[in-house]
Tab-separated table of C-alpha atoms in Angstrom:
chain	number	residue	atom	x	y	z
A	1	MET	CA	50.842	91.292	-25.018
A	2	LYS	CA	48.171	93.890	-25.755
A	3	PHE	CA	47.395	91.975	-28.959
A	4	ILE	CA	46.693	88.712	-27.085
A	5	LYS	CA	44.365	90.442	-24.585
A	6	SER	CA	42.438	91.936	-27.500
A	7	LEU	CA	41.949	88.486	-29.092
A	8	VAL	CA	40.595	87.026	-25.834
A	9	LEU	CA	38.165	89.915	-25.432
A	10	LEU	CA	36.981	89.437	-28.981
A	11	ALA	CA	36.360	85.704	-28.429
A	12	ILE	CA	34.248	86.380	-25.315
A	13	LEU	CA	32.094	88.877	-27.201
A	14	ILE	CA	31.534	86.431	-30.054
A	15	THR	CA	30.525	83.701	-27.583
A	16	PHE	CA	27.920	85.875	-25.851
A	17	SER	CA	26.551	86.916	-29.219
A	18	ASN	CA	26.067	83.291	-30.373
A	19	CYS	CA	24.333	82.269	-27.120
A	20	SER	CA	21.644	84.979	-27.425
A	21	THR	CA	18.265	83.654	-28.582
A	22	THR	CA	14.969	85.033	-29.685
A	23	SER	CA	11.508	83.488	-29.967
A	24	ASN	CA	12.065	83.046	-33.742
A	25	SER	CA	15.204	80.810	-33.386
A	26	ASP	CA	15.160	77.322	-35.170
A	27	PRO	CA	14.917	74.138	-32.861
A	28	VAL	CA	18.055	72.044	-32.293
A	29	GLU	CA	17.894	68.429	-33.754
A	30	VAL	CA	18.467	65.678	-31.086
A	31	ILE	CA	20.072	62.481	-32.432
A	32	VAL	CA	19.379	59.204	-30.431
A	33	PRO	CA	22.262	56.723	-30.663
A	34	PRO	CA	21.418	53.175	-31.903
A	35	THR	CA	20.882	50.331	-29.304
A	36	MET	CA	20.328	46.541	-29.151
A	37	GLY	CA	16.996	45.055	-30.257
A	38	THR	CA	13.873	44.336	-28.202
A	39	LEU	CA	12.347	40.829	-28.213
A	40	THR	CA	10.320	38.184	-26.320
A	41	THR	CA	10.744	34.397	-26.039
A	42	TYR	CA	8.043	31.886	-26.942
A	43	TYR	CA	7.173	29.101	-24.493
A	44	ALA	CA	8.466	25.657	-25.462
A	45	ILE	CA	5.950	23.299	-27.095
A	46	ASP	CA	5.977	19.847	-28.713
A	47	ILE	CA	8.568	18.712	-26.187
A	48	THR	CA	9.996	15.237	-26.827
A	49	ILE	CA	12.800	13.265	-25.171
A	50	ASN	CA	15.372	15.064	-27.356
A	51	SER	CA	13.761	18.154	-28.923
A	52	ALA	CA	11.459	21.099	-28.308
A	53	ILE	CA	9.995	23.939	-30.375
A	54	SER	CA	10.253	27.579	-29.276
A	55	GLY	CA	11.201	30.855	-30.962
A	56	GLY	CA	10.699	34.540	-30.398
A	57	ASP	CA	9.341	37.865	-31.595
A	58	ILE	CA	11.679	40.817	-32.301
A	59	THR	CA	9.590	43.949	-31.967
A	60	ALA	CA	12.390	46.514	-32.545
A	61	ASP	CA	15.883	46.337	-34.034
A	62	GLY	CA	17.280	49.169	-31.883
A	63	GLY	CA	18.186	51.295	-34.891
A	64	SER	CA	20.598	48.728	-36.308
A	65	PRO	CA	19.644	45.759	-38.542
A	66	ILE	CA	19.312	42.384	-36.836
A	67	THR	CA	22.006	40.187	-38.309
A	68	ALA	CA	21.362	36.971	-36.331
A	69	ARG	CA	18.507	35.593	-34.306
A	70	GLY	CA	17.433	32.306	-32.708
A	71	VAL	CA	17.235	30.635	-29.302
A	72	VAL	CA	19.900	29.443	-26.899
A	73	TRP	CA	19.472	26.891	-24.091
A	74	ASP	CA	21.316	25.220	-21.254
A	75	VAL	CA	20.753	23.273	-18.034
A	76	HIS	CA	21.807	26.402	-16.153
A	77	PRO	CA	19.882	29.712	-16.033
A	78	ASN	CA	20.537	32.680	-18.355
A	79	PRO	CA	22.207	30.906	-21.297
A	80	THR	CA	24.126	33.080	-23.820
A	81	ILE	CA	25.241	32.722	-27.443
A	82	SER	CA	28.700	31.736	-26.275
A	83	LEU	CA	27.224	28.230	-25.955
A	84	ASN	CA	27.050	25.748	-28.810
A	85	SER	CA	23.460	24.847	-27.871
A	86	LYS	CA	21.671	27.463	-30.002
A	87	THR	CA	19.873	27.932	-33.291
A	88	ASN	CA	20.397	30.484	-36.068
A	89	ASP	CA	17.044	31.419	-37.534
A	90	GLY	CA	17.706	34.150	-40.029
A	91	THR	CA	17.820	37.962	-39.733
A	92	GLY	CA	15.528	40.936	-39.282
A	93	THR	CA	12.671	41.738	-36.950
A	94	GLY	CA	9.376	39.852	-36.491
A	95	SER	CA	8.535	36.424	-35.177
A	96	PHE	CA	10.514	33.268	-35.827
A	97	ASP	CA	10.342	29.591	-34.867
A	98	SER	CA	13.225	27.548	-33.499
A	99	THR	CA	13.782	23.870	-32.808
A	100	ALA	CA	16.098	22.896	-29.965
A	101	LEU	CA	17.762	19.574	-30.777
A	102	ASP	CA	20.062	17.015	-29.143
A	103	LEU	CA	18.391	17.366	-25.750
A	104	GLU	CA	18.712	14.834	-22.930
A	105	SER	CA	15.612	13.038	-21.660
A	106	ASN	CA	14.170	13.795	-18.221
A	107	THR	CA	16.122	17.069	-18.004
A	108	THR	CA	15.114	20.640	-17.184
A	109	TYR	CA	16.353	23.325	-19.597
A	110	TYR	CA	16.508	27.147	-19.524
A	111	LEU	CA	15.913	28.854	-22.908
A	112	ARG	CA	16.033	32.439	-24.219
A	113	ALA	CA	15.486	33.984	-27.638
A	114	TYR	CA	18.336	36.225	-28.826
A	115	ALA	CA	18.804	38.986	-31.452
A	116	THR	CA	22.168	40.389	-32.542
A	117	ASN	CA	22.863	43.718	-34.260
A	118	LEU	CA	25.895	45.966	-34.687
A	119	TYR	CA	25.685	47.046	-31.054
A	120	GLY	CA	25.449	43.612	-29.388
A	121	THR	CA	23.109	40.776	-28.520
A	122	ALA	CA	19.826	41.217	-26.706
A	123	TYR	CA	17.887	38.380	-25.004
A	124	GLY	CA	14.217	37.766	-24.449
A	125	ASN	CA	12.590	36.519	-21.281
A	126	GLN	CA	13.784	33.141	-19.987
A	127	VAL	CA	11.483	30.099	-20.181
A	128	THR	CA	11.990	26.621	-18.707
A	129	PHE	CA	10.839	23.196	-19.830
A	130	THR	CA	11.566	19.575	-18.935
A	131	THR	CA	11.971	16.798	-21.436
A	132	PRO	CA	10.025	13.590	-20.766
A	133	ILE	CA	11.547	10.343	-19.564
A	134	ASN	CA	12.825	8.027	-22.244
A	135	PRO	CA	10.677	4.887	-21.935
A	136	ASP	CA	13.697	2.760	-22.838
A	137	ASP	CA	15.434	3.991	-19.672
A	138	LEU	CA	12.645	2.836	-17.371
A	139	PRO	CA	12.291	-0.640	-15.846
A	140	VAL	CA	9.901	-3.174	-17.359
A	141	VAL	CA	7.556	-4.750	-14.800
A	142	VAL	CA	4.717	-7.272	-15.140
A	143	THR	CA	1.790	-7.351	-12.697
A	144	ASN	CA	0.646	-10.644	-11.164
A	145	GLU	CA	-3.056	-11.401	-10.925
A	146	VAL	CA	-4.712	-10.725	-7.583
A	147	THR	CA	-5.455	-13.855	-5.532
A	148	GLU	CA	-6.457	-14.894	-2.000
A	149	ILE	CA	-8.937	-12.024	-1.786
A	150	THR	CA	-10.630	-11.605	1.597
A	151	THR	CA	-12.697	-8.880	3.210
A	152	ASN	CA	-9.604	-6.782	3.916
A	153	THR	CA	-6.563	-8.495	2.381
A	154	ALA	CA	-5.340	-9.801	-0.968
A	155	LEU	CA	-2.189	-11.169	-2.592
A	156	SER	CA	-0.453	-9.956	-5.755
A	157	GLY	CA	3.064	-9.016	-6.865
A	158	GLY	CA	4.992	-8.950	-10.101
A	159	ILE	CA	8.249	-9.520	-11.901
A	160	VAL	CA	10.826	-6.960	-13.065
A	161	THR	CA	11.988	-8.319	-16.417
A	162	ASN	CA	14.324	-5.414	-17.333
A	163	ILE	CA	15.855	-2.868	-14.945
A	164	GLY	CA	16.264	-0.152	-17.601
A	165	ALA	CA	19.161	2.313	-17.683
A	166	THR	CA	20.015	2.028	-13.970
A	167	ALA	CA	19.390	-0.337	-11.068
A	168	VAL	CA	15.865	-0.701	-9.692
A	169	SER	CA	15.747	0.902	-6.239
A	170	SER	CA	12.195	-0.076	-5.266
A	171	ARG	CA	9.373	-2.259	-6.497
A	172	GLY	CA	5.947	-3.438	-5.339
A	173	VAL	CA	2.289	-2.841	-6.103
A	174	VAL	CA	0.018	0.185	-5.807
A	175	TRP	CA	-3.755	0.215	-5.540
A	176	SER	CA	-6.652	2.631	-5.352
A	177	THR	CA	-10.411	2.764	-5.717
A	178	SER	CA	-9.806	4.824	-8.893
A	179	PRO	CA	-8.135	3.639	-12.107
A	180	THR	CA	-4.425	4.119	-12.808
A	181	PRO	CA	-2.999	4.114	-9.280
A	182	THR	CA	0.515	5.529	-8.792
A	183	THR	CA	3.178	5.524	-6.091
A	184	SER	CA	1.473	8.560	-4.578
A	185	SER	CA	-1.656	6.473	-3.925
A	186	VAL	CA	-2.601	5.486	-0.394
A	187	GLY	CA	-2.165	1.775	-1.118
A	188	ILE	CA	1.437	0.765	-1.777
A	189	THR	CA	3.835	-2.020	-0.859
A	190	ALA	CA	7.648	-2.012	-0.956
A	191	ASN	CA	9.031	-5.394	-1.938
A	192	GLY	CA	12.761	-5.072	-2.370
A	193	ALA	CA	14.842	-3.924	-5.336
A	194	ASN	CA	16.474	-5.053	-8.604
A	195	SER	CA	15.045	-7.522	-11.097
A	196	GLY	CA	13.112	-10.722	-10.544
A	197	THR	CA	9.872	-11.892	-8.968
A	198	PHE	CA	8.301	-10.383	-5.870
A	199	THR	CA	5.165	-11.041	-3.805
A	200	SER	CA	2.989	-8.291	-2.335
A	201	GLU	CA	0.516	-8.666	0.532
A	202	LEU	CA	-2.248	-6.066	0.529
A	203	ALA	CA	-3.779	-5.135	3.879
A	204	ASN	CA	-6.293	-2.721	5.402
A	205	LEU	CA	-8.703	-3.055	2.481
A	206	VAL	CA	-12.387	-2.201	2.821
A	207	PRO	CA	-14.910	-5.058	2.491
A	208	ASN	CA	-17.034	-5.318	-0.651
A	209	THR	CA	-14.970	-2.669	-2.477
A	210	THR	CA	-13.528	-2.662	-5.999
A	211	TYR	CA	-9.838	-1.779	-6.308
A	212	TYR	CA	-7.456	-1.080	-9.190
A	213	LEU	CA	-3.922	-2.451	-8.863
A	214	ARG	CA	-0.624	-2.214	-10.766
A	215	ALA	CA	2.909	-3.386	-10.114
A	216	TYR	CA	5.591	-0.692	-10.173
A	217	ALA	CA	9.378	-0.482	-10.417
A	218	THR	CA	11.528	2.625	-9.878
A	219	ASN	CA	15.069	3.498	-10.988
A	220	LEU	CA	16.966	6.792	-11.243
A	221	GLN	CA	15.108	7.694	-14.445
A	222	GLY	CA	11.637	7.276	-12.970
A	223	THR	CA	8.835	4.804	-12.282
A	224	SER	CA	7.130	2.419	-14.662
A	225	TYR	CA	3.965	0.371	-14.141
A	226	GLY	CA	2.671	-3.010	-15.214
A	227	GLU	CA	-0.770	-4.026	-16.419
A	228	GLU	CA	-3.706	-2.871	-14.294
A	229	PHE	CA	-5.967	-5.430	-12.620
A	230	THR	CA	-9.264	-4.915	-10.812
A	231	PHE	CA	-10.564	-6.971	-7.894
A	232	THR	CA	-13.358	-6.730	-5.350
A	233	THR	CA	-12.965	-7.626	-1.689
A	234	SER	CA	-15.363	-10.065	-0.077
A	235	PRO	CA	-18.412	-8.672	1.693
A	236	LEU	CA	-18.727	-8.968	5.450
A	237	LEU	CA	-21.069	-11.714	6.564
A	238	TYR	CA	-21.224	-10.573	10.149
A	239	SER	CA	-21.719	-7.689	12.523
A	240	VAL	CA	-19.783	-7.102	15.717
A	241	GLY	CA	-21.280	-8.623	18.851
A	242	THR	CA	-21.031	-7.549	22.481
A	243	GLY	CA	-18.581	-10.293	23.440
A	244	VAL	CA	-18.441	-12.394	26.598
A	245	THR	CA	-16.421	-12.225	29.816
A	246	ALA	CA	-15.310	-15.414	31.564
A	247	PHE	CA	-15.089	-16.052	35.330
A	248	ASP	CA	-11.376	-15.117	35.373
A	249	GLY	CA	-12.144	-11.700	33.806
A	250	SER	CA	-10.820	-12.557	30.349
A	251	HIS	CA	-12.942	-11.067	27.569
A	252	TYR	CA	-13.734	-12.692	24.243
A	253	ASN	CA	-14.927	-10.659	21.279
A	254	SER	CA	-17.844	-11.965	19.267
A	255	VAL	CA	-19.567	-11.711	15.896
A	256	LEU	CA	-23.214	-12.042	14.885
A	257	ILE	CA	-23.721	-14.410	11.953
A	258	ASN	CA	-27.221	-15.352	10.800
A	259	ASN	CA	-28.719	-14.824	14.271
A	260	GLN	CA	-25.894	-16.737	15.969
A	261	GLU	CA	-23.320	-14.956	18.138
A	262	TRP	CA	-19.919	-16.698	18.110
A	263	SER	CA	-16.745	-15.969	20.051
A	264	THR	CA	-13.884	-14.964	17.739
A	265	SER	CA	-11.001	-16.655	19.548
A	266	ASN	CA	-10.347	-20.031	21.118
A	267	LEU	CA	-11.231	-20.501	24.764
A	268	ASN	CA	-8.323	-19.953	27.137
A	269	VAL	CA	-9.784	-20.346	30.640
A	270	THR	CA	-8.437	-22.407	33.573
A	271	THR	CA	-11.675	-22.651	35.556
A	272	TYR	CA	-15.268	-23.630	35.100
A	273	SER	CA	-17.849	-20.850	35.230
A	274	ASP	CA	-18.170	-21.175	39.014
A	275	GLY	CA	-14.410	-20.765	39.555
A	276	THR	CA	-13.597	-24.454	40.058
A	277	ILE	CA	-10.102	-25.157	38.769
A	278	ILE	CA	-9.682	-27.238	35.614
A	279	PRO	CA	-6.460	-29.265	36.051
A	280	GLN	CA	-3.586	-28.640	33.630
A	281	ALA	CA	-1.758	-31.628	32.171
A	282	GLN	CA	1.936	-30.876	31.718
A	283	ASN	CA	3.171	-34.194	30.357
A	284	ALA	CA	1.957	-37.068	28.211
A	285	THR	CA	1.650	-39.561	31.059
A	286	THR	CA	-0.706	-37.329	33.013
A	287	TRP	CA	-2.792	-36.506	29.954
A	288	ALA	CA	-3.182	-40.146	28.861
A	289	ALA	CA	-4.480	-41.195	32.277
A	290	LEU	CA	-7.211	-38.546	32.577
A	291	THR	CA	-10.929	-39.380	32.517
A	292	THR	CA	-12.084	-36.063	34.005
A	293	GLY	CA	-11.857	-32.533	32.687
A	294	ALA	CA	-8.388	-31.154	31.928
A	295	TRP	CA	-6.499	-28.907	29.558
A	296	CYS	CA	-2.993	-28.500	28.132
A	297	TYR	CA	-1.022	-26.265	25.809
A	298	TYR	CA	0.037	-27.608	22.445
A	299	SER	CA	3.340	-29.485	22.982
A	300	PHE	CA	2.922	-28.496	26.641
A	301	GLN	CA	4.427	-25.120	25.689
A	302	THR	CA	2.851	-22.037	27.273
A	303	SER	CA	3.825	-19.873	24.288
A	304	ASN	CA	1.393	-21.749	22.046
A	305	GLY	CA	-1.519	-20.536	24.139
A	306	ILE	CA	-1.073	-16.944	23.013
A	307	ALA	CA	-2.369	-17.513	19.486
A	308	TYR	CA	-4.192	-20.830	19.787
A	309	GLY	CA	-5.649	-20.924	23.282
A	310	LYS	CA	-5.876	-24.144	25.287
A	311	LEU	CA	-6.673	-27.695	24.242
A	312	TYR	CA	-9.392	-29.320	26.372
A	313	ASN	CA	-10.518	-32.920	26.606
A	314	TRP	CA	-14.236	-33.519	26.140
A	315	TYR	CA	-14.709	-34.207	29.847
A	316	ALA	CA	-14.060	-30.499	30.477
A	317	ILE	CA	-16.681	-29.667	27.837
A	318	ALA	CA	-19.190	-31.876	29.675
A	319	GLY	CA	-18.230	-30.446	33.068
A	320	ILE	CA	-17.073	-33.830	34.400
A	321	TRP	CA	-14.727	-32.615	37.089
A	322	ASN	CA	-14.655	-35.530	39.583
A	323	GLU	CA	-15.553	-39.212	39.798
A	324	ALA	CA	-19.086	-38.597	41.044
A	325	SER	CA	-19.938	-36.302	38.141
A	326	LYS	CA	-19.108	-39.049	35.642
A	327	THR	CA	-22.381	-40.801	36.458
A	328	ASP	CA	-24.412	-37.990	38.024
A	329	ALA	CA	-25.007	-35.247	35.433
A	330	SER	CA	-26.515	-32.981	38.080
A	331	LEU	CA	-23.076	-32.603	39.647
A	332	ARG	CA	-21.379	-31.444	36.486
A	333	LYS	CA	-19.882	-27.983	36.045
A	334	LYS	CA	-20.430	-25.539	33.219
A	335	LEU	CA	-17.430	-24.541	31.104
A	336	ALA	CA	-19.064	-21.609	29.299
A	337	PRO	CA	-19.930	-18.327	31.067
A	338	THR	CA	-23.554	-17.670	31.960
A	339	GLY	CA	-25.710	-17.053	28.899
A	340	TRP	CA	-23.322	-18.921	26.604
A	341	HIS	CA	-22.599	-22.547	25.684
A	342	VAL	CA	-19.929	-24.619	24.026
A	343	SER	CA	-20.776	-24.871	20.306
A	344	SER	CA	-22.955	-27.809	19.308
A	345	THR	CA	-23.222	-29.826	16.107
A	346	ALA	CA	-26.447	-27.929	15.408
A	347	ASP	CA	-24.578	-24.624	15.711
A	348	TRP	CA	-21.875	-25.714	13.262
A	349	THR	CA	-24.432	-27.175	10.842
A	350	ALA	CA	-26.471	-23.966	10.838
A	351	LEU	CA	-23.313	-21.936	10.245
A	352	GLY	CA	-22.236	-24.178	7.349
A	353	ASP	CA	-25.668	-24.032	5.734
A	354	PHE	CA	-25.734	-20.233	5.935
A	355	LEU	CA	-22.301	-20.106	4.259
A	356	GLY	CA	-23.453	-22.191	1.287
A	357	GLY	CA	-22.709	-25.691	2.499
A	358	ALA	CA	-19.926	-27.538	4.270
A	359	SER	CA	-17.794	-27.875	1.114
A	360	ASN	CA	-17.122	-24.113	0.999
A	361	ALA	CA	-17.911	-22.836	4.470
A	362	GLY	CA	-14.408	-23.355	5.855
A	363	GLY	CA	-12.937	-20.627	3.691
A	364	PHE	CA	-15.257	-18.041	5.223
A	365	ILE	CA	-14.387	-19.162	8.759
A	366	LYS	CA	-10.596	-19.505	8.561
A	367	GLU	CA	-8.286	-16.619	9.385
A	368	ALA	CA	-6.869	-15.307	6.110
A	369	GLY	CA	-3.204	-15.411	5.179
A	370	THR	CA	-0.395	-17.635	6.405
A	371	THR	CA	0.534	-16.044	9.717
A	372	HIS	CA	-0.918	-19.055	11.522
A	373	TRP	CA	-2.204	-21.319	8.758
A	374	LEU	CA	0.215	-23.229	6.555
A	375	THR	CA	0.274	-22.545	2.824
A	376	PRO	CA	-1.933	-22.653	0.829
A	377	ASN	CA	-4.727	-21.906	3.334
A	378	THR	CA	-7.166	-22.613	0.539
A	379	GLY	CA	-10.094	-20.274	0.113
A	380	ALA	CA	-9.538	-18.419	3.399
A	381	THR	CA	-11.331	-15.050	3.463
A	382	ASN	CA	-12.496	-14.778	7.101
A	383	SER	CA	-15.681	-13.151	5.813
A	384	THR	CA	-17.418	-14.313	8.992
A	385	GLY	CA	-14.928	-12.559	11.239
A	386	MET	CA	-14.477	-15.781	13.231
A	387	SER	CA	-10.710	-15.785	12.576
A	388	ALA	CA	-10.413	-19.542	13.091
A	389	VAL	CA	-6.793	-20.572	13.730
A	390	PRO	CA	-5.184	-24.035	13.436
A	391	GLY	CA	-4.441	-25.038	17.027
A	392	GLY	CA	-3.830	-28.705	16.219
A	393	ASN	CA	-4.649	-31.429	18.727
A	394	CYS	CA	-3.385	-33.531	21.587
A	395	SER	CA	-3.936	-37.265	21.091
A	396	THR	CA	-5.230	-39.642	23.750
A	397	THR	CA	-1.643	-40.641	24.475
A	398	GLY	CA	-0.393	-37.074	24.922
A	399	THR	CA	1.282	-36.582	21.539
A	400	PHE	CA	0.630	-33.514	19.391
A	401	SER	CA	-0.019	-32.858	15.697
A	402	GLY	CA	-1.686	-30.485	13.278
A	403	ILE	CA	-0.687	-27.031	14.514
A	404	GLY	CA	-0.726	-24.742	11.463
A	405	ALA	CA	-2.447	-27.405	9.366
A	406	SER	CA	-5.745	-28.046	11.137
A	407	GLY	CA	-8.136	-26.522	13.615
A	408	ASN	CA	-10.560	-28.703	15.572
A	409	TRP	CA	-13.340	-27.634	17.937
A	410	TRP	CA	-15.286	-29.784	20.347
A	411	CYS	CA	-19.048	-29.929	20.105
A	412	SER	CA	-21.127	-30.340	23.225
A	413	ASP	CA	-22.853	-33.384	21.703
A	414	GLU	CA	-21.861	-36.862	22.859
A	415	TYR	CA	-21.646	-39.519	20.119
A	416	ASN	CA	-21.374	-42.532	22.427
A	417	THR	CA	-19.660	-43.464	25.673
A	418	VAL	CA	-16.210	-43.218	24.045
A	419	ASN	CA	-16.559	-40.491	21.425
A	420	ALA	CA	-18.051	-37.011	21.013
A	421	TRP	CA	-18.619	-34.814	17.990
A	422	CYS	CA	-16.148	-32.209	16.764
A	423	SER	CA	-15.921	-29.835	13.800
A	424	GLY	CA	-12.721	-29.142	11.897
A	425	LEU	CA	-10.914	-27.121	9.226
A	426	VAL	CA	-7.684	-27.807	7.334
A	427	SER	CA	-5.254	-25.580	5.445
A	428	ASN	CA	-5.556	-27.161	2.004
A	429	THR	CA	-9.355	-27.197	1.562
A	430	LYS	CA	-12.389	-24.998	2.134
A	431	ASN	CA	-14.323	-27.797	3.817
A	432	LEU	CA	-16.004	-27.624	7.200
A	433	SER	CA	-16.006	-31.187	8.459
A	434	SER	CA	-17.487	-33.031	11.442
A	435	ALA	CA	-16.673	-36.381	12.972
A	436	PRO	CA	-16.877	-38.338	16.252
A	437	ILE	CA	-13.556	-38.291	18.136
A	438	ASN	CA	-12.314	-39.991	21.300
A	439	LYS	CA	-13.266	-37.892	24.316
A	440	ARG	CA	-9.735	-38.027	25.735
A	441	THR	CA	-8.409	-36.032	22.751
A	442	GLY	CA	-7.448	-32.388	23.264
A	443	TYR	CA	-9.232	-29.898	21.007
A	444	SER	CA	-9.998	-26.156	20.903
A	445	VAL	CA	-13.318	-24.653	22.037
A	446	ARG	CA	-15.574	-21.924	20.655
A	447	LEU	CA	-18.562	-20.413	22.450
A	448	VAL	CA	-22.038	-19.527	21.157
A	449	LYS	CA	-24.526	-17.248	22.872
A	450	ASN	CA	-27.723	-18.911	24.107
């Protein structure tokens, strides 16, 4: 027992002796254990539908040789070398290039450089890139030429000849005042889906402006575009007038054209300017018997008055309201409000001359499009702002024809005791015509400021 205590005491003394130091003692060597390498990832470049180039730079091996290096990628963040989607680009430190292959088009990938040594695998910073759309997966669409151009509307469209990899979900045209319009442009139509032909109506255009237009088609892979066309809207040939208010309080807008101020809608009053009632004919028998002023709706249907106004016989134009006024012109009423008159042949002739002649003037006067006019509504641009609509006519026997196809307006001029002058437009020409017509016929009326 005494021997064991002596050994313990000896060990303690030896320990204290070894721990004593002096200023002349040698320094103790510190050994740092090896670690994984240090590296950065290069951004992806030269990205195609199925490949991209990247790489990395290994700045330190961590005290253990780099035995494998490359890049690894996936559609999910933080890819690792447990994936098959990786490259093996040699060994050692320094920079290296890598090519990622077998990628999918139109897909976002996450990529990291890696470096492996005895102690594990280190990764560089993560970069992302997106492969472009495969053109073969996109629809094929052809743009139609732009037609029926007016001051603020036009007609185009296209045809989807191939839907691509998936069904076409939307199609139409896009336009802008700058080249290469896209679906993010202000001007766009939506004209159905799938393949085939479609028609696009452009609206809210600015007069006398050049536009660029393309057809488009979209599927799950993206949007493709057809050929680009340019077109210029027609210039305005008018300025806005002050308008005119009739005896019944109804107001008619007006336009100023070559020093003439015209109303922009057909007359729709039931009284003369002094408030005297103009009789309404509600059947063919009544209409056919009239030799004084009267009016009717087309087909005797009130609903037709909304867009086309009323049809008047010429006796209403002349203010012939009773038997006495047939022979005594001093007793006749005035249909137009004070300061205005029913358009005359001279008014229509001056308008036609200003618009380049009667053979083309009708196109500038007619309302554009086919909301009221029948197809083809040839040459209609409404550049005058007169918005002439095809109200048709009521014959002397009380039958109706021409709504949608023709618009006819009485002139204040008498041709002879049976007929008076009128001016007319039709849907399939640009002509502005004039002819003498039986006074008992029902036609539309436009006003001109004195």
